[in-house]
JSON list of C-alpha atoms in Angstrom, two decimals:
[
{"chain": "A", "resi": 336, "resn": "UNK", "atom": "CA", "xyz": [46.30, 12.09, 14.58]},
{"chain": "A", "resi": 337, "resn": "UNK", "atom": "CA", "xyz": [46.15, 13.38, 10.97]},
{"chain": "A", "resi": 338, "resn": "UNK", "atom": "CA", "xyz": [47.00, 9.90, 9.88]},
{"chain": "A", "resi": 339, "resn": "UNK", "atom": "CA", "xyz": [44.32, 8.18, 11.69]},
{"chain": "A", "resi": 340, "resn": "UNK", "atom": "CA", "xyz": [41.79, 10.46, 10.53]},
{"chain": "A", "resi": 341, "resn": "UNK", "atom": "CA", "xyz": [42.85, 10.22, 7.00]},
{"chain": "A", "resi": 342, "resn": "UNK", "atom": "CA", "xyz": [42.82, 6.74, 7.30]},
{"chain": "A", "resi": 343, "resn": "UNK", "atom": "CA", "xyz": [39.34, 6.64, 8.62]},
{"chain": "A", "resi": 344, "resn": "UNK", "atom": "CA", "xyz": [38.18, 9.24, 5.50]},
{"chain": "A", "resi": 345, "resn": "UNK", "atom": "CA", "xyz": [39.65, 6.99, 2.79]},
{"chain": "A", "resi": 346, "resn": "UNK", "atom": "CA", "xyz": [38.25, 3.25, 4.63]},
{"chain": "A", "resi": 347, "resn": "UNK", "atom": "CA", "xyz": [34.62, 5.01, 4.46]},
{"chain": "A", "resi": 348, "resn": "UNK", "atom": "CA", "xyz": [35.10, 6.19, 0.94]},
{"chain": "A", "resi": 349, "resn": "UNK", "atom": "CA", "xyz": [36.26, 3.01, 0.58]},
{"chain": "A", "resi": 350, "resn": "UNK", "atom": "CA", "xyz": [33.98, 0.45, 2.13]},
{"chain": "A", "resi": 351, "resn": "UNK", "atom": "CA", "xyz": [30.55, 2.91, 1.55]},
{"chain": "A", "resi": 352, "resn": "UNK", "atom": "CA", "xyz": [30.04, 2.03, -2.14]},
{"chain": "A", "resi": 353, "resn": "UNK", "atom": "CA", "xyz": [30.90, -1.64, -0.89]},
{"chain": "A", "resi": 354, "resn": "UNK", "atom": "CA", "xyz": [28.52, -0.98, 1.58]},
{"chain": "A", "resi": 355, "resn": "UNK", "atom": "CA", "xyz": [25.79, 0.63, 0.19]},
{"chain": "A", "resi": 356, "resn": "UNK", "atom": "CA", "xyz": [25.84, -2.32, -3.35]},
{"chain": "A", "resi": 357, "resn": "UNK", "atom": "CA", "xyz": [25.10, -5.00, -0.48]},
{"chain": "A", "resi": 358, "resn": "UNK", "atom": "CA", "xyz": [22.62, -3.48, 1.43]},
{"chain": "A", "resi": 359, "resn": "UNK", "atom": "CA", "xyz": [20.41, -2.28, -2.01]},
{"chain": "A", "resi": 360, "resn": "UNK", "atom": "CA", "xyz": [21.16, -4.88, -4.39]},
{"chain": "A", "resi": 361, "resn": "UNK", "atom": "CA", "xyz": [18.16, -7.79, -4.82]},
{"chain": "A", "resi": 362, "resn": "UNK", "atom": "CA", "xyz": [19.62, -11.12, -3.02]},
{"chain": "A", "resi": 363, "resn": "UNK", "atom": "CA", "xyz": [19.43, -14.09, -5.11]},
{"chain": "A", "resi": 364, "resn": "UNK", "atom": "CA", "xyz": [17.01, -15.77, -3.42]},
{"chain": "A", "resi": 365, "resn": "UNK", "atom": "CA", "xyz": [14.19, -12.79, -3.57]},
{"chain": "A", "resi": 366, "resn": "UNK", "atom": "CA", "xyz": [14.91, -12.51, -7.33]},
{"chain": "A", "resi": 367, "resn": "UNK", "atom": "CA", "xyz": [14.34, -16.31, -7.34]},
{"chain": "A", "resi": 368, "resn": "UNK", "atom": "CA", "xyz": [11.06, -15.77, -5.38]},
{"chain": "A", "resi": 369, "resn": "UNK", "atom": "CA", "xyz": [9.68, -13.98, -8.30]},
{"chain": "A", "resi": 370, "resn": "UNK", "atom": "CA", "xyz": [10.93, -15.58, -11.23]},
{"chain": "A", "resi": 371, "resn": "UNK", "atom": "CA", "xyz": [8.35, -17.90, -12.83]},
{"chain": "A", "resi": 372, "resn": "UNK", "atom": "CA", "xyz": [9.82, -21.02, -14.97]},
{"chain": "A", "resi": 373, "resn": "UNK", "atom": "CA", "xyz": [8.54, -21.06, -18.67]},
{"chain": "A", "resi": 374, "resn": "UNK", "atom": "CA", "xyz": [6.86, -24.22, -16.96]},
{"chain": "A", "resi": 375, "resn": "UNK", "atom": "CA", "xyz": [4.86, -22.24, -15.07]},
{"chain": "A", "resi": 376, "resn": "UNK", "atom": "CA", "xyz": [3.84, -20.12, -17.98]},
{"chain": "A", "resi": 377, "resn": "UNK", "atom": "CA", "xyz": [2.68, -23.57, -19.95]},
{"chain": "A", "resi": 378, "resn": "UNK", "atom": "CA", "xyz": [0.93, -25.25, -17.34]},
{"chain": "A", "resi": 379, "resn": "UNK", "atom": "CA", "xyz": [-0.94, -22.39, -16.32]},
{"chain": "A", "resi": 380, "resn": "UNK", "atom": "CA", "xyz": [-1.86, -21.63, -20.29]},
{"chain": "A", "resi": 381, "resn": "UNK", "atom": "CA", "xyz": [-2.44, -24.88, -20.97]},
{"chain": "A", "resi": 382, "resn": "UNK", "atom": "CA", "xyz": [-4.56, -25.95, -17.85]},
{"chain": "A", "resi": 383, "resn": "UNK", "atom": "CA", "xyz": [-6.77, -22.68, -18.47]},
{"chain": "A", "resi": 384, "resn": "UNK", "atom": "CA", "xyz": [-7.31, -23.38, -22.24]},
{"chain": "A", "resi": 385, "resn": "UNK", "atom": "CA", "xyz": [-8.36, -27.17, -21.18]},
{"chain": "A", "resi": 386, "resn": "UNK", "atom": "CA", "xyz": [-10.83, -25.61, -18.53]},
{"chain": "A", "resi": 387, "resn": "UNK", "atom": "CA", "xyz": [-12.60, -23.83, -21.19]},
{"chain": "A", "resi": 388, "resn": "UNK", "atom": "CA", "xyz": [-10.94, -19.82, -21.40]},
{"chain": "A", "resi": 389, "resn": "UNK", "atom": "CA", "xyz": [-10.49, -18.51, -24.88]},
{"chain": "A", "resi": 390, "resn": "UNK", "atom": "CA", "xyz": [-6.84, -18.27, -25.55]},
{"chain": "A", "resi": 391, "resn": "UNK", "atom": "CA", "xyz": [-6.43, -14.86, -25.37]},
{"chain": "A", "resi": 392, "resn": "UNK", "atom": "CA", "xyz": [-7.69, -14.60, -21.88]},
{"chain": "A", "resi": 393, "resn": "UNK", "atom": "CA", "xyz": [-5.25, -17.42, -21.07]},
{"chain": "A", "resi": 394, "resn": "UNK", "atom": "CA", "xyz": [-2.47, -15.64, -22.41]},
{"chain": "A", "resi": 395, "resn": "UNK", "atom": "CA", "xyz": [-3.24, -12.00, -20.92]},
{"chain": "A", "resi": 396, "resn": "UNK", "atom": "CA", "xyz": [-4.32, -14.31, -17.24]},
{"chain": "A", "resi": 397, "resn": "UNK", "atom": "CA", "xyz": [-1.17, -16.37, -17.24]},
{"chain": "A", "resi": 398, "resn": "UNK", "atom": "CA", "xyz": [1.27, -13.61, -18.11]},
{"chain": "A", "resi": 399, "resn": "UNK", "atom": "CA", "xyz": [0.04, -11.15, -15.56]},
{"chain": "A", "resi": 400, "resn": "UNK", "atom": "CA", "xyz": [-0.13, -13.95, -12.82]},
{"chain": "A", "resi": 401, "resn": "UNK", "atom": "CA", "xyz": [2.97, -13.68, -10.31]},
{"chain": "A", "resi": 402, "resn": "UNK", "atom": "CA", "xyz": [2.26, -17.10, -9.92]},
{"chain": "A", "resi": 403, "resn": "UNK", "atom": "CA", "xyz": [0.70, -18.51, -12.77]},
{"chain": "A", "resi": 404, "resn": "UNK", "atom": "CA", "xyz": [0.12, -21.80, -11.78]},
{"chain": "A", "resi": 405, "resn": "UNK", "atom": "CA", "xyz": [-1.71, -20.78, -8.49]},
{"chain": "A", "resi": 406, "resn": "UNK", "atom": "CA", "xyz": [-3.95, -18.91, -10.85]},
{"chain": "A", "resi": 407, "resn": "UNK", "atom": "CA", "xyz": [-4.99, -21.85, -13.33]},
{"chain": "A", "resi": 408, "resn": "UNK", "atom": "CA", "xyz": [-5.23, -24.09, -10.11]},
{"chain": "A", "resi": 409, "resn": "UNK", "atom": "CA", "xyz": [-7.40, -21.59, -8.71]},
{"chain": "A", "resi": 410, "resn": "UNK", "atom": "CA", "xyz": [-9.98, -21.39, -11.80]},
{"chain": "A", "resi": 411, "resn": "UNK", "atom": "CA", "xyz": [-9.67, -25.50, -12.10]},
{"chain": "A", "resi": 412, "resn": "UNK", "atom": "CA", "xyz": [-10.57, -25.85, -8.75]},
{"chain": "A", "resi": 413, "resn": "UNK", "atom": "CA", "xyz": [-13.26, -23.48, -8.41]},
{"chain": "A", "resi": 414, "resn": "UNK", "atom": "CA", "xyz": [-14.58, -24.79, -12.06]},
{"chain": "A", "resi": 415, "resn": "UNK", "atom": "CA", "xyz": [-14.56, -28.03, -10.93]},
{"chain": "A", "resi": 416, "resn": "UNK", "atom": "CA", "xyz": [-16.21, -27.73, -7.66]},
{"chain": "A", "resi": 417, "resn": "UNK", "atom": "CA", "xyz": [-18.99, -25.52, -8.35]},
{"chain": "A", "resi": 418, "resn": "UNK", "atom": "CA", "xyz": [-21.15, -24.22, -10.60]},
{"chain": "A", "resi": 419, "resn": "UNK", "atom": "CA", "xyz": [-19.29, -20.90, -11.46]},
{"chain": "A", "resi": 420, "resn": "UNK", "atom": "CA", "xyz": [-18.41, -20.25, -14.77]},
{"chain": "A", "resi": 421, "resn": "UNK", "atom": "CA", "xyz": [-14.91, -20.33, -15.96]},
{"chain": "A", "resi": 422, "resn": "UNK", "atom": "CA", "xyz": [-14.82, -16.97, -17.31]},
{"chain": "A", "resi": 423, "resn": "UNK", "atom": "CA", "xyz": [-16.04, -15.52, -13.50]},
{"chain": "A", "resi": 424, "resn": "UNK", "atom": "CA", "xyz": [-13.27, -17.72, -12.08]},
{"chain": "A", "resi": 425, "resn": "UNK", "atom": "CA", "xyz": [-10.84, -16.52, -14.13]},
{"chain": "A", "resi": 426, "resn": "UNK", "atom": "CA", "xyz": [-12.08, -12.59, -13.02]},
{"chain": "A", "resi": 427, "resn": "UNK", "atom": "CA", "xyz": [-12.13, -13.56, -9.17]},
{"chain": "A", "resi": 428, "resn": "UNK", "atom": "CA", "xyz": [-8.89, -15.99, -9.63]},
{"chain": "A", "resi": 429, "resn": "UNK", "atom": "CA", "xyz": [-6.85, -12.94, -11.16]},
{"chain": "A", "resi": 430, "resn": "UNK", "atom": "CA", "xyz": [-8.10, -10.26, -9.31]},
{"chain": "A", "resi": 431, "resn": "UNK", "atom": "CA", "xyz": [-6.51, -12.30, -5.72]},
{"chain": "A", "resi": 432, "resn": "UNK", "atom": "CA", "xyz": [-3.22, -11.89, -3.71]},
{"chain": "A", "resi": 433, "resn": "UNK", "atom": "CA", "xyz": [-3.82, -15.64, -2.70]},
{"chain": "A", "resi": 434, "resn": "UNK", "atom": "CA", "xyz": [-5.69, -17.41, -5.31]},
{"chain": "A", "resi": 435, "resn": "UNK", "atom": "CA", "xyz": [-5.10, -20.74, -3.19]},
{"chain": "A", "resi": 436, "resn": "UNK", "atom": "CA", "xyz": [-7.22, -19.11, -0.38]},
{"chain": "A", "resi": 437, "resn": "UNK", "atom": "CA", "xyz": [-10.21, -17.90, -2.55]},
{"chain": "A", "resi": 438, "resn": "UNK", "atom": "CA", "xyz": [-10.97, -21.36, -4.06]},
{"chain": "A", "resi": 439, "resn": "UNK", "atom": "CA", "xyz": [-10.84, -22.93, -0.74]},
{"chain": "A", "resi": 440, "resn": "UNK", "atom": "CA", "xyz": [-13.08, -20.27, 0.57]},
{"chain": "A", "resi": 441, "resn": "UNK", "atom": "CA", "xyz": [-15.38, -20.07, -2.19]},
{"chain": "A", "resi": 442, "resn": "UNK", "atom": "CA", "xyz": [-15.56, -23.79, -2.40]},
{"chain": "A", "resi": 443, "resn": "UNK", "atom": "CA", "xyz": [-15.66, -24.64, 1.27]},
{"chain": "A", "resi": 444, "resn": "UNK", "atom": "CA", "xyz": [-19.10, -21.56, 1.29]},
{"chain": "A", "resi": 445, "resn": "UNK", "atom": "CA", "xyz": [-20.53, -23.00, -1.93]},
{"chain": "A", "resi": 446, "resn": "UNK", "atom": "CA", "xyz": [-20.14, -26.79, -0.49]},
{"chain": "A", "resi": 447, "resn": "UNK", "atom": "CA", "xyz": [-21.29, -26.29, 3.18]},
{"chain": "A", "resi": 448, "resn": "UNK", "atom": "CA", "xyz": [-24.24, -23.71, 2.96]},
{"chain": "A", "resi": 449, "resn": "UNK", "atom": "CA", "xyz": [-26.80, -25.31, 0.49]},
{"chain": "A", "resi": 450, "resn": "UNK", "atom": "CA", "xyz": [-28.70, -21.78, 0.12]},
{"chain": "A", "resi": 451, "resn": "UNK", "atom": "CA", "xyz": [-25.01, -20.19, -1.15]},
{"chain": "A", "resi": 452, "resn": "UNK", "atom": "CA", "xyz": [-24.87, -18.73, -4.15]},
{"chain": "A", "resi": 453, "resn": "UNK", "atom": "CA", "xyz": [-21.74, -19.47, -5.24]},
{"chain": "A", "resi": 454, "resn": "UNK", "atom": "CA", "xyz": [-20.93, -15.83, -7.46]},
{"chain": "A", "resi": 455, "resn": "UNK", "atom": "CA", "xyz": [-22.26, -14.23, -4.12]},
{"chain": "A", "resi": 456, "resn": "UNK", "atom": "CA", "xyz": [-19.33, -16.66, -2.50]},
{"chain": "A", "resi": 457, "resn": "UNK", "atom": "CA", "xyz": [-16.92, -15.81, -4.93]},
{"chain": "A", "resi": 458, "resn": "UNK", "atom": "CA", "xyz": [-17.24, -11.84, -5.20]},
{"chain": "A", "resi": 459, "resn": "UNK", "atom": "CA", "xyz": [-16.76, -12.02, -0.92]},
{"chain": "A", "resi": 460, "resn": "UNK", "atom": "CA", "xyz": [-14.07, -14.42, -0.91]},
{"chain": "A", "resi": 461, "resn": "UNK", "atom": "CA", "xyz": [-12.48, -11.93, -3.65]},
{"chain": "A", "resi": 462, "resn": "UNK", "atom": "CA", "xyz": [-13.39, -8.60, -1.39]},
{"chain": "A", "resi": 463, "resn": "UNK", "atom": "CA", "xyz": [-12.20, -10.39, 1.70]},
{"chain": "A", "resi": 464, "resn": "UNK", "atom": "CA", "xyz": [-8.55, -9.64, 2.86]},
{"chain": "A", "resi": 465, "resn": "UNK", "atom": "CA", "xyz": [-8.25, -13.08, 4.58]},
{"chain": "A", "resi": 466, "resn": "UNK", "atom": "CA", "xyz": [-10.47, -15.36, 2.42]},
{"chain": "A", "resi": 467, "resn": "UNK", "atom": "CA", "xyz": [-10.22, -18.66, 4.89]},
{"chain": "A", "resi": 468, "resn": "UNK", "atom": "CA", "xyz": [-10.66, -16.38, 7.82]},
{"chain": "A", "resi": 469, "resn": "UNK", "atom": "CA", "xyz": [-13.69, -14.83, 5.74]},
{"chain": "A", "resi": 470, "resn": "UNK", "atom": "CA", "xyz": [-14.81, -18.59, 5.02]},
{"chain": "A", "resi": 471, "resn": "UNK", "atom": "CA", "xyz": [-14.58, -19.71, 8.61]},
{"chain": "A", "resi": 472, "resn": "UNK", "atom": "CA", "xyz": [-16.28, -16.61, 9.96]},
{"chain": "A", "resi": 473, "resn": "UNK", "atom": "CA", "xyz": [-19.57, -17.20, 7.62]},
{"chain": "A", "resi": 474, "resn": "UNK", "atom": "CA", "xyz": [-19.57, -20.78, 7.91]},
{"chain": "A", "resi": 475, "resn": "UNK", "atom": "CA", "xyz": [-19.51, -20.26, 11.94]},
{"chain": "A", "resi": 476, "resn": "UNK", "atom": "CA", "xyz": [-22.01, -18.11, 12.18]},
{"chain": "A", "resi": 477, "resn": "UNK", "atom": "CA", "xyz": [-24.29, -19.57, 10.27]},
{"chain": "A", "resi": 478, "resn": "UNK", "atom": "CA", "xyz": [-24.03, -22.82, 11.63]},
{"chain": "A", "resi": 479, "resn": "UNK", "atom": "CA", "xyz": [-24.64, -21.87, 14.97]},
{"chain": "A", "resi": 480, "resn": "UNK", "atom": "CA", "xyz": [-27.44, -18.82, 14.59]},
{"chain": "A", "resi": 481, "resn": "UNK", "atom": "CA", "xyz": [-29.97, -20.58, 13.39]},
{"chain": "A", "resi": 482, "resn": "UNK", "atom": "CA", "xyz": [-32.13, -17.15, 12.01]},
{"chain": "A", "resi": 483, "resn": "UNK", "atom": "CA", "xyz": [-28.96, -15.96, 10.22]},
{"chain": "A", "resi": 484, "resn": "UNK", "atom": "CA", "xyz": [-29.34, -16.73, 5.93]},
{"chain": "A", "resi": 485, "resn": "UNK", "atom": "CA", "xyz": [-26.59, -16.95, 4.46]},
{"chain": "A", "resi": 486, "resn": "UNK", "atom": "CA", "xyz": [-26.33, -14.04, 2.47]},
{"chain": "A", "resi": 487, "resn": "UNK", "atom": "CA", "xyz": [-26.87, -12.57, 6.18]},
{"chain": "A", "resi": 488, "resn": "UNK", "atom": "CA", "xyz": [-23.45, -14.30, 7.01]},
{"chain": "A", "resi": 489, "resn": "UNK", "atom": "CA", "xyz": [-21.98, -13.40, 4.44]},
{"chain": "A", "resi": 490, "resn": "UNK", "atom": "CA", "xyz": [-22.65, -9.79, 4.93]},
{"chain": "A", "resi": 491, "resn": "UNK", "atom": "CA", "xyz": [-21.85, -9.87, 8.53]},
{"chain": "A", "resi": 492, "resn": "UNK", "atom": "CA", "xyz": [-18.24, -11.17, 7.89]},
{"chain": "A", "resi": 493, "resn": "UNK", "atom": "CA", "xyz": [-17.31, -9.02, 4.67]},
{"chain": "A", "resi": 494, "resn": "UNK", "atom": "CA", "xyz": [-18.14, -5.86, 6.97]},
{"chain": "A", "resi": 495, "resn": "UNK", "atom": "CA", "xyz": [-16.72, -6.93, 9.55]},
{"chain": "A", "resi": 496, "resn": "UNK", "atom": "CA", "xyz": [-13.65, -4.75, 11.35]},
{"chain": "A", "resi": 497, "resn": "UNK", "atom": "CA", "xyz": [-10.36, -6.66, 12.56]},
{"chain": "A", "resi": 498, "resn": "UNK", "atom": "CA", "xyz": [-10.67, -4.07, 15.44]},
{"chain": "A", "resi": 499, "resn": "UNK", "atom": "CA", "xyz": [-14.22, -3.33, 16.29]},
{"chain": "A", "resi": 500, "resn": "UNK", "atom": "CA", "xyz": [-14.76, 0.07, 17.14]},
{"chain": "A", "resi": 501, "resn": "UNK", "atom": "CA", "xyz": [-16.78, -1.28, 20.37]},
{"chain": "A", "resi": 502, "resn": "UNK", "atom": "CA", "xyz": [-13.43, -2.43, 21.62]},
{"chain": "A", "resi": 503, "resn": "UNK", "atom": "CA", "xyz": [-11.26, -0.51, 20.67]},
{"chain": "A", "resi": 504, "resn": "UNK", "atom": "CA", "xyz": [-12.26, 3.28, 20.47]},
{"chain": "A", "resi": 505, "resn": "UNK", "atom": "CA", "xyz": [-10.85, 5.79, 18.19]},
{"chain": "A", "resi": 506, "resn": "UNK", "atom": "CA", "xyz": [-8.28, 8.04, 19.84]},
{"chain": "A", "resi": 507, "resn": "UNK", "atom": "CA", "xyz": [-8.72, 11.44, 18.31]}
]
């Protein structure tokens, strides 16, 4: 018996560090997920300099960025298909968990709803948790009430709860 229990003592001293390294240590493939090539670091520099952003701002923008060429596509896009100004879609761009989402949202708002003003579009898409879900809740509603402005829209989905209280009552 004292065997077997010594035997048991030494395999968990044993196998525990063994153990514990595996179960703490990063895997190579989430330390890949947030490595960023020197590529990245160019493009993203050198797309945001060619959209017009001092080179400073590039630098501090691109460096920050998790994933800095989301963020110069982001500002490029939004730049280029609307009539924000760089230095506001670099702010809304780097200020994003998903700067993919915000240019499609602020782009599909600014696009669709002629009386959008597209900073108004870009500071909600920016606020919004879920920008396409914030995009496709404005754009719904205000295609289909026809009373409902924009900036009404707009509002109305920014405020909105992902579990109305209506529905779903608080439980004290």
């Amino acid at each position: 018996m004292k065997i077997i229990e010594r035997t048991i003592r030494t395999s968990t001293l044993v196998s525990l560090p063994a153990i514990l390294f595996l179960t703490f240590s990063p895997s190579e493939a989430t330390a890949r997920d947030y490595r960023a090539s020197r590529g990245d670091f160019s493009s993203c520099a050198s797309s945001l300099v060619a959209d017009g952003v001092a080179g400073e701002a590039a630098a501090v923008a691109c460096a920050d960025a998790l994933e800095p060429q989301q963020l110069s596509a982001c500002v490029s896009d939004i730049q280029s298909n609307t009539e924000i100004a760089v230095e506001d879609a670099l702010a809304g761009c780097y200020r994003v968990r998903r700067p993919e989402e915000l240019s499609s949202c602020v782009i599909d708002i600014s696009g669709n709803l002629e009386d959008a003003k597209p900073t108004a579009a870009l500071d909600n898409c920016r606020r919004s948790l879920l920008p396409t879900r914030y995009a496709d809740c404005t754009l719904g509603l205000q295609s289909n009430i026809p009373d409902l402005s924009v900036t009404e829209a707009m509002e109305t989905c920014i405020s909105a709860e992902y579990f109305p209280s209506e529905f779903y009552p608080q439980v004290e």
